[in-house]
Amino acid sequence: MTDAAEARLTVDLDALAANHARLRATAVGAEVAPVVKADGYGLGAGEVSRRLWAEGARRFFVARVGEGEAVRAALGPGRAAQILVLDGAPPGALPRLDAAELTPVLNSLEQARAARAFAGGRGARLQAALHIDTGLNRLGVRPEEAEGLRGAPGLELVLVMSHLACGQDAGHPMNLTQLERFREAAALFPDAPRSLANSAGVFLGEAYHFEVVRPGVTLYGGGPFEAEDPRFGAVARFEAPVLQVRTVPAGESVGYDATFTAARPTRAAIVAAGHADGVLRSGSGRLKVWLGGAKRPVLGSVSMDLVAVDAGDSDIKAGDMAEIIGPNASVDAAAAAAGTISYEILVRISRRARRSYMGSPG
Ligand SMILES: *Cc1c(COP(=O)(O)O)cnc(C)c1O
């Protein structure tokens, strides 16, 4: 098998930088702090963070302590970014956070107490962010609990933040409710920069920007409102080769469970990517891929290693590459076909695909 004849993921770092620039131009006056959790939405947190540092990013968000350690290692000593861990300080994690110079996003009074005790033991103030829950009811202290953390000795609050539940639905009344709650609660900490907006929040208007915005998916080419958005270019290009083209006689079926039956003789291109590569099985019979200069539907079920694609009357042949995700097959379209969101499409692209990067590494 030649090198080309396998699935590959190409990450376009220049497209990432362009998306970052678009966010900066929208959130004028606010700092854009990239969210690089889940290995940079599956695209490589180290490569993504280094390029975004070159674009001016100095504050990054991850979900897990281990992700923060990986980003710290990838940035190296020459790039002293602030790396905030959204999980906060899970029990026992403070020494690890401290060793990698990671900043916990404190999510509960218990975490705040532990952080203060740790700072006391260390004899120096501990930098931390505070997450105030304003309605998502996931992580964060309740607004009425925040009062007690005012002027907490031992802690230097570098950020107060909250997270929107319904930002992707611009007209949802919860957005304004959370905005008001956040404004009120954050006023208890007048010295700390404030952050409310994820990608969607950036596009809800200036009132949602505060001092810091935290976009994730738009950096990686997903639309802010869970639909394709031409303002954000594809960063991931996920391709796989055609292994074989066959003609399926009228009346015969294709694939597991025989869910597609050819009404007339049908040319099917068998592409070497399946659900083990991140082509979600729920896209069976609905996903379209870019092949031979056109968008073409998948025929029947997505199997573990293969999908069949309607080749029509094209001259598609073995060795041609099908673009499953990319500039011609958006993550949002793939997500809609599979009944999910772009985030899940990106993070599911498996390690079986050979990865490479294009554009300036930063
Ligand atoms: C994941 C996440 C983000 C980024 O959200 P996007 O919708 O991808 O922009 C921002 N803030 C928090 C707390 C998150 O968990």
Coordinates of C-alpha atoms in Angstrom, one line a residue, residues 90-345:
P90 CA -10.1 18.3 41.5
P91 CA -9.1 16.7 44.8
G92 CA -5.4 16.2 45.0
A93 CA -4.6 18.1 41.8
L94 CA -3.3 21.3 43.2
P95 CA 0.4 20.2 43.4
R96 CA 0.2 19.0 39.8
L97 CA -1.4 22.2 38.7
D98 CA 1.2 24.2 40.5
A99 CA 4.1 22.2 39.1
A100 CA 3.0 22.8 35.5
E101 CA 2.0 26.4 36.3
L102 CA -1.6 25.8 35.4
T103 CA -4.3 28.1 36.6
P104 CA -7.4 26.3 38.1
V105 CA -10.9 27.6 37.4
L106 CA -12.4 27.2 40.9
N107 CA -15.8 25.7 40.6
S108 CA -17.0 25.3 44.1
L109 CA -16.5 26.7 47.6
E110 CA -14.8 23.5 48.5
Q111 CA -12.3 24.0 45.6
A112 CA -11.7 27.6 46.7
R113 CA -11.1 26.5 50.3
A114 CA -8.6 23.8 49.2
A115 CA -6.8 26.4 46.9
R116 CA -6.5 28.9 49.8
A117 CA -5.1 26.2 52.1
F118 CA -2.7 25.1 49.4
A119 CA -1.6 28.7 48.9
G120 CA -1.2 29.2 52.7
G121 CA 1.0 26.1 52.9
R122 CA 3.1 27.4 50.0
G123 CA 3.4 30.8 51.6
A124 CA 2.4 32.7 48.4
R125 CA -0.8 33.8 46.7
L126 CA -2.3 31.4 44.2
Q127 CA -3.5 32.6 40.9
A128 CA -7.0 31.2 40.1
A129 CA -10.1 31.9 38.1
L130 CA -13.6 31.7 39.5
H131 CA -16.4 30.1 37.7
I132 CA -19.8 31.5 38.7
D133 CA -22.8 29.4 37.5
T134 CA -25.5 31.5 36.0
G135 CA -27.9 28.9 34.9
L136 CA -26.1 26.0 33.1
N137 CA -25.9 24.1 36.4
R138 CA -22.8 22.2 35.5
L139 CA -19.7 23.7 37.1
G140 CA -19.3 26.8 39.2
V141 CA -20.4 28.4 42.4
R142 CA -23.9 29.8 42.7
P143 CA -24.1 33.6 42.5
E144 CA -25.2 33.8 46.1
E145 CA -22.1 31.8 47.1
A146 CA -19.8 34.1 45.3
E147 CA -20.2 36.9 47.9
G148 CA -18.2 34.8 50.4
L149 CA -15.2 34.7 48.1
R150 CA -14.8 38.4 47.9
G151 CA -11.3 39.4 49.0
A152 CA -10.5 35.8 49.9
P153 CA -6.9 35.9 51.2
G154 CA -4.4 33.6 49.5
L155 CA -6.1 33.9 46.1
E156 CA -5.3 36.2 43.3
L157 CA -8.3 36.1 41.0
V158 CA -7.1 36.4 37.4
L159 CA -10.6 35.9 35.8
V160 CA -14.2 35.5 36.7
M161 CA -16.2 33.6 34.2
S162 CA -19.5 31.9 33.4
H163 CA -20.8 29.8 30.6
L164 CA -23.9 30.1 28.4
A165 CA -26.4 27.3 28.1
C166 CA -28.2 28.5 25.0
G167 CA -25.8 30.8 23.2
Q168 CA -26.2 28.8 20.0
D169 CA -29.8 29.9 19.9
A170 CA -29.4 33.7 19.6
G171 CA -33.1 34.4 20.4
H172 CA -33.2 32.2 23.5
P173 CA -34.3 34.2 26.6
M174 CA -31.8 32.4 28.8
N175 CA -29.0 34.4 27.2
L176 CA -30.2 37.7 28.6
T177 CA -30.9 36.1 32.0
Q178 CA -27.4 34.7 32.2
L179 CA -25.9 38.0 31.0
E180 CA -27.7 39.9 33.8
R181 CA -26.8 37.4 36.5
F182 CA -23.2 37.3 35.3
R183 CA -22.9 41.1 35.3
E184 CA -24.2 41.3 38.8
A185 CA -22.1 38.5 40.2
A186 CA -18.9 39.6 38.5
A187 CA -19.4 43.1 40.0
L188 CA -18.3 41.5 43.4
F189 CA -14.8 41.2 41.9
P190 CA -14.2 44.5 40.2
D191 CA -10.4 43.9 39.8
A192 CA -10.8 40.6 37.8
P193 CA -11.3 40.5 34.0
R194 CA -14.7 38.9 33.1
S195 CA -15.5 36.2 30.5
L196 CA -18.9 34.9 29.5
A197 CA -18.8 34.2 25.7
N198 CA -17.9 31.0 23.9
S199 CA -18.0 31.1 20.1
A200 CA -21.7 31.7 20.0
G201 CA -21.5 34.3 22.7
V202 CA -19.0 36.3 20.6
F203 CA -21.8 36.7 18.0
L204 CA -24.6 37.6 20.5
G205 CA -23.3 41.2 20.5
E206 CA -20.8 43.4 22.3
A207 CA -22.7 43.1 25.7
Y208 CA -21.5 39.5 25.9
H209 CA -17.8 40.2 25.2
F210 CA -16.6 41.7 28.5
E211 CA -12.8 41.6 28.8
V212 CA -12.1 38.0 27.6
V213 CA -13.9 35.7 25.1
R214 CA -13.4 32.0 25.0
P215 CA -14.0 30.6 21.5
G216 CA -13.4 27.0 20.6
V217 CA -15.3 25.5 17.7
T218 CA -15.1 28.6 15.4
L219 CA -11.3 28.5 15.6
Y220 CA -11.5 25.0 14.1
G221 CA -14.0 25.9 11.4
G222 CA -17.4 25.1 12.9
G223 CA -20.1 27.8 12.7
P224 CA -21.0 29.6 15.9
F225 CA -24.6 28.7 15.7
E226 CA -24.3 25.0 14.9
A227 CA -24.7 25.6 11.2
E228 CA -22.2 26.2 8.4
D229 CA -20.9 29.7 8.5
P230 CA -18.8 31.0 5.6
R231 CA -17.0 33.4 7.9
F232 CA -15.1 30.4 9.3
G233 CA -12.9 28.4 7.0
A234 CA -12.2 24.7 7.3
V235 CA -9.2 23.8 9.4
A236 CA -9.5 20.0 9.2
R237 CA -9.3 18.2 5.9
F238 CA -10.1 14.5 6.4
E239 CA -9.7 12.4 3.3
A240 CA -9.7 8.7 2.4
P241 CA -8.9 6.9 -0.8
V242 CA -11.2 5.0 -3.0
L243 CA -10.2 1.3 -2.9
Q244 CA -12.5 0.0 -5.6
V245 CA -15.3 1.1 -7.9
R246 CA -18.0 -1.4 -8.6
T247 CA -21.3 -1.5 -10.5
V248 CA -24.1 -2.7 -8.4
P249 CA -26.8 -4.3 -10.6
A250 CA -30.4 -3.1 -10.3
G251 CA -32.2 -4.8 -7.4
E252 CA -29.0 -5.6 -5.4
S253 CA -28.2 -4.0 -2.1
V254 CA -25.1 -2.3 -0.7
G255 CA -23.6 -2.8 2.7
Y256 CA -24.6 -4.2 6.1
D257 CA -28.3 -4.6 6.7
A258 CA -29.0 -4.0 3.0
T259 CA -30.4 -0.6 3.7
F260 CA -29.8 0.7 0.1
T261 CA -31.0 -1.1 -2.9
A262 CA -30.0 0.0 -6.4
A263 CA -33.0 1.0 -8.5
R264 CA -30.8 0.9 -11.6
P265 CA -27.3 -0.2 -12.2
T266 CA -25.3 2.0 -9.8
R267 CA -21.6 2.7 -9.7
A268 CA -20.4 2.6 -6.1
A269 CA -17.0 3.9 -5.0
I270 CA -15.8 2.1 -1.9
V271 CA -13.9 4.5 0.3
A272 CA -11.4 3.4 3.0
A273 CA -13.0 5.2 6.0
G274 CA -15.6 4.1 8.4
H275 CA -16.8 4.5 11.9
A276 CA -13.5 3.4 13.3
D277 CA -12.0 6.5 11.6
G278 CA -14.7 8.9 12.9
V279 CA -17.3 8.7 10.1
L280 CA -20.3 8.4 12.4
R281 CA -22.6 5.5 11.7
S282 CA -25.6 7.7 12.3
G283 CA -24.7 9.4 9.0
S284 CA -25.5 6.1 7.1
G285 CA -27.5 6.9 4.0
R286 CA -27.4 10.7 4.7
L287 CA -23.8 11.9 4.7
K288 CA -22.4 13.4 1.6
V289 CA -18.7 13.4 0.8
W290 CA -16.8 15.4 -1.8
L291 CA -15.4 13.1 -4.5
G292 CA -14.6 13.6 -8.2
G293 CA -15.5 17.3 -8.0
A294 CA -19.0 16.9 -6.6
K295 CA -20.8 16.2 -3.3
R296 CA -22.0 12.6 -3.4
P297 CA -24.2 10.6 -1.0
V298 CA -23.1 7.6 1.0
L299 CA -25.0 4.5 -0.1
G300 CA -26.3 2.4 2.8
S301 CA -24.6 1.8 6.1
V302 CA -21.3 3.3 7.3
S303 CA -19.3 0.2 8.3
M304 CA -16.2 0.1 10.5
D305 CA -13.6 0.6 7.8
L306 CA -15.5 1.5 4.7
V307 CA -18.3 3.5 3.2
A308 CA -19.8 3.2 -0.3
V309 CA -20.4 6.4 -2.2
D310 CA -22.6 7.0 -5.2
A311 CA -20.1 7.5 -8.0
G312 CA -22.8 8.4 -10.6
D313 CA -21.5 8.5 -14.1
S314 CA -18.2 10.1 -13.1
D315 CA -14.8 8.6 -14.0
I316 CA -13.8 8.1 -10.3
K317 CA -11.3 5.3 -9.9
A318 CA -9.3 3.5 -7.2
G319 CA -6.8 5.8 -5.6
D320 CA -8.9 8.9 -5.9
M321 CA -9.3 10.7 -2.6
A322 CA -12.7 11.4 -1.1
E323 CA -12.9 14.5 1.2
I324 CA -15.1 13.5 4.1
I325 CA -14.5 16.7 6.0
G326 CA -12.9 19.8 4.6
P327 CA -13.4 23.0 2.5
N328 CA -15.9 21.2 0.3
A329 CA -17.6 19.1 2.9
S330 CA -18.1 21.2 6.0
V331 CA -18.1 19.8 9.6
D332 CA -21.5 21.4 10.1
A333 CA -23.0 19.6 7.1
A334 CA -21.4 16.3 8.3
A335 CA -22.8 16.9 11.7
A336 CA -26.3 17.6 10.5
A337 CA -26.3 14.4 8.4
A338 CA -25.2 12.4 11.5
G339 CA -27.7 14.1 13.9
T340 CA -24.9 15.8 16.0
I341 CA -22.9 18.9 16.2
S342 CA -19.6 19.9 14.6
Y343 CA -17.7 19.5 17.9
E344 CA -18.4 15.8 17.9
I345 CA -17.4 15.3 14.3

